[in-house]
Structure formats: structure tokens, C-alpha cells
Amino acid sequence: MSRTTRAAGTAAALAPVLALTGLGLHVRRNMGARHGELRRLAATSPNAIDGIFANTEPGLPRAKASIKMLLNMLRSRSTEGVPPGPVPLGHPELPAVPAGLAVTWLGHASTLLEVDGRRVLVDPVWSEYASPVPFLGPRRLHPPVAPLSALRDVEIVLLSHDHYDHLDRPTIIRLARSTSAVFVGPLGVGAHLRAWGVPAHRIVERDWDGVVHACGLVLTCLETRHFSGRGIRRNTTQWAAWKVAGPEHAVYVGGDTGPTRVHARTGAAHGPFDLTLLPVGAYAELWPDIHADPEQAVTAHRDLGGRVMLPVHWATFNLGFHPWDEPVERARKAAAAQDVVLALPRPGQRVDLTAVRTADEARAAVPAESWWPAQR
């Protein structure tokens, strides 16, 4: 056997090993900060014990899952959980001067806020998969509504927690390179960003009740009911909702939340809100306390003292076991029953609420017609 042949054989044998090593390194980078760094940050919080954060309310009873039940749920996810046709998209309008109050839903929990002349990008995810592993995990049901490069004037990137459908490494890295935005998130989330090369001076972290003054806005980190974690270990970083307030307007950014009495306390202490962004999708009997269902989300909006509610956390990633359009249909019925003004834009459609002062003006300003392909 010639030396060339042996070298070729060695290279062929090593190729799978090198590929797996590369994949492993990629997955590890996507996971973010090392556990030791997360424990160090958690030790500074009164809301964490031995490096683990926790909700202040006990867990709710969960359905007992049989193998048959799980198989049926997985089967429905692969059929009813996806739209029957292409998801209609809007074309984002990015005015040269941000409005007093406007919102562009970008899909799932990703939103672009305009608050008193400032732009705030919430939980941006541009990747195809909400997963640490390429080509595995929940895949987008529609493409991004605009290139990330179109959002270069963003001043604040606001993060609610570190789950993959809310915190996306490739998106964060691109925003850090292409914008001068400040990254604001709950305690511990900044460690992931620093591990990905975001400069420390551009990262601000807060625990519940902490306040950030940035770009003329006041951002308050608020308690909510959820969990966190990007690997096997859970609850190694804090999760949060946020109040985004300018001189004239205030927005509640819900992130992810289960049903909780916290919303009423938040409304009393920090409300009212001109706009609430509340998750309505990915609910299931298997996790009743970490994702609110649509009716609970509408109730939360009322408890918060909200004027207009934008339902988020649906239509982009198939994370639950319900029909893909069920969250918005149930939210519409609940909103009608509770006299709540619901904004129902297509992903990418901008809604300007600057001039809204009354419920009647709100109803006239928001899109409210069905645009989604009917599942049933």
C-alpha cells in the first residue's frame, strides 16, 4: 500500500470523528455559559438557592401521561400543529423616526417596539431551528419577515430568558456586530452573551424588581412564572417579564409565563400598560404552570391593566400539541367575552398606537380580521 493510499485511508477514517467533534463544539457553543459562571451569578440573587432559581408559587397538578397519550400528542403535533398552507406575512415598515408607540410582530415572541422615539427588539430569533443542534428540533413555520440587517437602528435588545426559542446565538452575534444596541436581560443571561463574544460593557443584567435606564427608557425586570435552561440543568438563569416605559407610554413584555397571581400584583404596582405582549401558544396539560393558555393570557392582560393586547408565542414554531391556529381563535373568543382589545397583525405587520387614548380608538387602530389559514 502506498503512502498516499494510507494517508487517504486515515483521512477517511478520521472524517466522521472530526465531523462529530465539530458538531459537539457547535452544540456546546450554542448552549452558552459554563455552569460555574452561572452558579457564581445566581449566588448574588435572593431568588436562587444553590445556583437554582425558582418560582414563588407552587407547581400546579399535571396530567398523568401514558405512552398512548404521548404518541397521540406527538401525532397531532406533526399534523394539526402545522399550518395547512403558507403563513401570510407582512412587510415591516421601519420609519426613519420611531413612533411614540408602535409594535411590529416578527413571529413567535420576537417583536420590534417603538416606544417614545426609541426602538427595542424583543427576543429576536432568526434561525431556522429553535435548537442547539443544526437541523434538529422545532423548525420555523415561516421564513423571517425581513433580513436582520434591516434592523440596524435598534437601540436595545431585550431578552426575557434563555430558552432557544427566545435566545438565539447566531442572531445575537449578528446583532452585536451590526448594531450598537445595548443588550438587556435577566440575571445570568448576560453570561451566555459574554461567552458568545458580546462586549461586557454592552450587557446589562437585572434580577426581579431591578431597573435599567437606557436610551431614554426605563426598563423594569418583573417576576413571572416560567423556567430556564439551555442544557440538562434547569433554572440556572433568571426568567422575567419587562416593563418598557418612556415619558409617555408603557409596554408589558410577557416573555413566557404560566397562570399566576403575579400579574395582578404587577398591574397594581406598575400598570396600567398601553400595550401588553402576552404568550398564547404552546400550552398543554403536561405543563399547566409554565405556559398560559389563551383564556389565561387574556385574564392576565386585564389583571395588568392593559389597553391593547398583542398575542405572541404562536404561528412560528410548533412547540405545543394543539392545532396551530387554536391559540389565536381561543384568544379572540376570550377577548370578546372580557371586552379586551386584541391586535391581530400578520407577522411583519406594524401597528401604530401612538394616537390611541381610549378603547374605541384602540379598536379602530388595530388589525382584527382573520388572516391565518384555517386549520379546521
XYZ file of C-alpha atoms in Angstrom:
376
model
C 0.000 0.000 0.000
C 1.422 3.371 -0.986
C 1.950 6.210 1.452
C -0.675 8.237 -0.414
C -3.210 5.428 -0.131
C -2.573 5.065 3.599
C -2.954 8.805 4.127
C -6.225 8.792 2.217
C -7.484 5.878 4.301
C -6.529 7.628 7.536
C -8.270 10.821 6.444
C -11.415 8.884 5.544
C -11.387 7.151 8.939
C -10.894 10.430 10.788
C -13.575 12.351 8.865
C -16.549 11.092 10.918
C -14.645 11.702 14.159
C -13.775 15.233 13.116
C -17.357 15.880 12.000
C -18.767 14.684 15.322
C -16.189 16.723 17.214
C -17.124 19.802 15.243
C -20.813 19.213 15.843
C -20.178 18.750 19.555
C -18.240 22.011 19.762
C -21.006 23.814 17.843
C -23.692 22.500 20.194
C -21.588 23.407 23.229
C -21.109 26.976 21.987
C -24.847 27.318 21.404
C -25.536 26.271 24.985
C -23.704 29.334 26.246
C -22.003 29.991 29.566
C -20.322 27.375 31.706
C -22.175 26.111 34.755
C -19.623 27.567 37.164
C -20.157 31.092 35.846
C -23.929 30.703 36.079
C -23.660 29.491 39.691
C -21.487 32.481 40.540
C -24.106 34.895 39.224
C -27.004 33.012 40.840
C -25.239 33.287 44.194
C -25.831 37.058 44.067
C -29.615 36.636 43.868
C -32.089 36.248 46.744
C -34.273 34.345 44.260
C -31.822 31.447 43.828
C -30.722 28.675 46.182
C -27.563 26.684 45.465
C -27.407 28.117 41.967
C -31.027 27.339 41.079
C -33.778 29.913 40.525
C -37.400 29.113 41.390
C -40.940 30.393 41.019
C -42.575 31.843 44.115
C -45.769 29.828 43.610
C -46.058 26.032 43.922
C -46.487 23.926 40.809
C -49.941 23.008 39.539
C -51.238 19.428 39.245
C -50.208 17.836 35.962
C -51.931 15.281 33.778
C -50.628 11.731 34.079
C -49.039 10.890 30.759
C -49.432 7.397 29.331
C -47.445 6.145 26.353
C -50.635 6.138 24.261
C -51.363 9.720 25.263
C -47.848 10.863 24.349
C -47.976 9.087 20.974
C -51.326 10.714 20.162
C -49.969 14.121 21.169
C -46.869 13.717 19.018
C -49.019 12.581 16.089
C -51.265 15.647 16.396
C -48.188 17.917 16.626
C -46.939 16.669 13.256
C -50.328 17.137 11.563
C -52.542 19.723 13.282
C -49.578 21.654 14.687
C -48.531 22.978 11.282
C -50.473 25.387 9.046
C -52.354 23.891 6.086
C -50.753 26.425 3.761
C -48.143 29.199 3.656
C -48.308 31.661 6.537
C -49.231 35.111 5.141
C -46.552 37.654 6.027
C -46.496 41.421 6.207
C -43.684 43.672 5.058
C -42.130 45.504 8.019
C -42.273 49.272 7.856
C -39.283 50.917 9.516
C -39.906 54.658 9.641
C -36.857 56.892 9.846
C -38.102 58.274 13.148
C -39.597 55.760 15.637
C -43.161 56.451 16.734
C -44.495 57.264 20.178
C -45.889 53.745 20.401
C -45.843 51.095 17.691
C -45.204 47.374 17.505
C -44.180 45.029 14.714
C -44.724 41.364 15.488
C -41.900 39.452 13.833
C -43.211 35.982 14.693
C -43.291 33.874 17.875
C -42.053 36.107 20.727
C -39.859 38.303 18.516
C -41.195 41.855 18.326
C -39.921 45.290 17.410
C -41.188 48.001 19.733
C -41.182 51.726 19.158
C -41.574 53.496 22.487
C -41.367 57.278 22.681
C -38.930 57.541 19.810
C -36.758 54.522 20.725
C -36.501 51.079 19.128
C -36.450 47.936 21.279
C -36.039 44.469 19.751
C -37.529 41.725 21.936
C -36.351 38.064 21.996
C -35.020 38.055 18.414
C -34.760 34.627 16.744
C -33.797 34.496 13.069
C -32.510 30.907 12.936
C -34.330 28.109 11.112
C -34.388 25.865 14.184
C -35.031 26.730 17.841
C -32.453 24.217 18.988
C -28.746 23.896 19.826
C -28.381 21.202 17.170
C -28.412 22.128 13.463
C -31.298 20.578 11.509
C -32.994 19.165 14.621
C -35.706 20.476 16.893
C -38.618 22.861 16.265
C -38.348 24.346 12.769
C -39.771 27.653 11.603
C -43.227 27.509 10.026
C -42.496 30.648 8.020
C -39.305 32.472 6.980
C -38.099 35.597 8.795
C -40.213 38.565 7.775
C -37.161 40.705 6.966
C -33.387 40.420 6.873
C -31.777 41.045 10.233
C -29.689 43.734 8.528
C -32.858 45.814 8.165
C -32.893 46.383 11.944
C -29.617 48.282 12.264
C -31.163 51.205 14.147
C -32.202 49.030 17.106
C -31.051 50.657 20.346
C -31.972 47.973 22.896
C -32.159 44.195 22.535
C -34.426 42.983 25.341
C -34.322 39.326 26.430
C -36.842 37.519 28.626
C -34.984 34.237 29.327
C -32.538 31.770 27.827
C -34.692 29.153 26.071
C -33.730 28.561 22.446
C -36.958 29.980 21.023
C -36.193 33.282 22.804
C -32.381 33.444 22.889
C -30.651 32.529 19.624
C -26.842 32.580 19.468
C -26.422 33.314 15.724
C -28.940 36.167 15.910
C -27.298 37.680 18.980
C -23.838 37.532 17.402
C -25.055 39.235 14.220
C -26.815 41.980 16.192
C -23.720 42.571 18.304
C -21.670 43.042 15.130
C -24.130 45.066 13.047
C -25.660 47.362 15.698
C -24.541 49.388 18.700
C -27.505 48.142 20.747
C -27.435 47.564 24.487
C -28.408 44.006 25.457
C -30.700 43.849 28.498
C -31.766 40.591 30.147
C -32.455 38.779 33.409
C -29.647 37.795 35.758
C -27.428 35.106 34.247
C -28.483 35.573 30.636
C -25.651 38.042 30.135
C -23.174 35.240 30.846
C -24.333 33.487 27.671
C -23.822 36.681 25.683
C -20.328 37.216 27.071
C -19.479 33.597 26.185
C -20.506 34.412 22.598
C -18.260 37.458 22.394
C -20.692 40.295 23.111
C -18.670 43.035 24.855
C -19.396 43.169 28.581
C -19.949 46.938 28.530
C -22.930 46.426 26.201
C -24.694 43.952 28.518
C -26.976 44.845 31.428
C -28.479 42.183 33.711
C -31.115 42.590 36.396
C -32.936 40.376 38.857
C -36.655 40.730 39.573
C -37.537 44.310 40.556
C -34.258 45.619 39.139
C -34.377 48.748 36.978
C -32.375 49.690 33.882
C -32.111 53.228 32.484
C -31.094 53.020 28.842
C -31.581 55.219 25.771
C -34.150 57.417 27.497
C -36.288 54.457 28.565
C -36.821 52.807 31.941
C -36.913 49.015 31.866
C -38.096 47.154 34.948
C -37.370 43.445 35.391
C -40.568 41.796 36.622
C -41.403 38.467 38.185
C -43.225 35.939 36.051
C -43.861 32.202 36.209
C -41.722 30.011 33.979
C -38.326 28.269 33.991
C -34.978 28.417 32.199
C -32.064 26.339 30.963
C -30.217 25.526 27.735
C -28.848 22.102 28.683
C -29.684 19.295 31.067
C -29.650 21.609 34.089
C -32.741 23.743 34.533
C -33.295 27.107 36.185
C -29.651 28.179 36.141
C -30.582 31.710 34.987
C -33.455 34.019 35.848
C -36.565 34.408 33.684
C -38.572 37.613 33.585
C -41.189 39.858 32.107
C -40.310 43.508 31.492
C -41.928 46.900 31.728
C -40.630 49.169 28.970
C -41.547 52.746 29.799
C -40.842 56.093 28.202
C -42.084 59.536 29.216
C -45.483 58.919 27.599
C -46.038 55.191 27.062
C -45.544 51.854 28.811
C -45.430 48.321 27.384
C -45.565 44.996 29.222
C -43.330 42.351 27.622
C -44.504 38.991 28.938
C -41.826 36.663 27.557
C -43.087 33.245 28.652
C -45.461 32.832 31.564
C -47.869 30.421 33.151
C -51.018 31.462 35.006
C -50.042 33.373 38.120
C -51.246 35.850 40.730
C -48.135 37.887 39.925
C -49.904 39.611 37.026
C -52.422 41.260 39.347
C -49.620 42.442 41.647
C -47.679 43.756 38.663
C -50.723 45.612 37.389
C -51.268 47.235 40.763
C -47.609 48.229 41.178
C -46.564 49.050 37.611
C -49.698 49.429 35.478
C -51.552 50.489 33.531
C -49.938 49.481 30.231
C -50.731 50.897 26.813
C -49.764 47.560 25.243
C -49.151 44.043 26.528
C -47.275 41.291 24.695
C -48.572 38.031 26.119
C -47.919 34.419 25.044
C -50.963 32.401 23.994
C -49.395 29.264 22.487
C -47.582 26.048 23.417
C -49.879 25.223 26.333
C -50.528 21.636 27.394
C -51.925 19.631 30.278
C -48.417 18.275 30.807
C -47.121 21.746 31.772
C -50.080 23.776 33.122
C -47.970 26.166 35.176
C -45.305 27.331 32.694
C -47.359 28.313 29.604
C -50.653 30.126 29.962
C -53.491 29.122 27.688
C -55.260 31.836 25.637
C -58.011 32.449 28.184
C -55.465 32.802 30.978
C -53.430 35.212 28.845
C -56.457 37.445 28.276
C -57.162 37.402 32.012
C -53.522 38.345 32.649
C -53.921 41.314 30.297
C -56.874 42.552 32.334
C -55.012 41.987 35.603
C -52.100 44.022 34.238
C -54.343 46.937 33.347
C -53.574 46.668 29.640
C -55.269 48.710 26.910
C -54.285 46.660 23.815
C -53.081 43.040 23.867
C -50.843 41.507 21.208
C -50.947 37.673 21.353
C -47.465 36.224 20.768
C -45.745 32.848 21.034
C -47.718 31.148 18.263
C -47.621 30.671 14.453
C -43.823 30.410 14.064
C -42.563 27.348 15.969
C -44.573 24.189 16.614
C -43.956 23.742 20.343
C -47.305 22.543 21.708
C -49.777 19.785 20.951
C -52.717 21.914 19.819
C -53.827 22.908 16.304
C -51.608 25.694 15.016
C -54.409 28.302 14.842
C -56.171 27.284 18.065
C -54.315 29.819 20.271
C -55.462 32.828 18.268
C -59.035 31.542 17.825
C -59.390 30.924 21.566
C -57.790 34.283 22.334
C -60.327 36.045 20.086
C -63.260 34.439 21.859
C -61.842 35.178 25.296
C -61.085 38.779 24.367
C -64.626 39.299 23.084
C -66.064 37.826 26.273
C -63.860 40.009 28.501
C -64.083 43.201 26.401
C -60.370 43.187 25.602
C -58.924 44.919 22.529
C -56.840 42.361 20.639
C -54.338 43.315 17.946
C -54.015 40.544 15.351
C -51.344 41.578 12.839
C -49.665 39.235 10.423
C -46.038 38.510 11.216
C -44.200 41.544 9.891
C -47.167 43.928 10.090
C -46.621 47.175 12.018
C -49.341 48.544 14.316
C -49.130 52.235 15.304
C -50.845 53.028 18.609
C -49.366 56.475 19.203
C -52.645 58.354 18.989
C -54.690 55.780 20.925
C -56.175 57.076 24.169
C -59.483 55.236 24.519
C -60.824 51.724 23.961
C -62.792 52.886 20.913
C -59.670 54.442 19.390
C -57.773 51.236 20.100
C -60.360 49.107 18.305
C -60.163 51.393 15.301
C -56.347 51.254 15.227
C -55.660 47.523 15.460
C -55.971 44.820 12.786
C -58.639 42.392 13.921
C -59.539 40.272 10.894
C -58.550 36.627 10.400
C -55.514 36.309 8.142
C -54.348 32.815 9.134
C -55.033 29.706 7.026
C -57.834 27.895 8.807
C -56.820 24.547 10.250
C -60.331 23.241 10.573
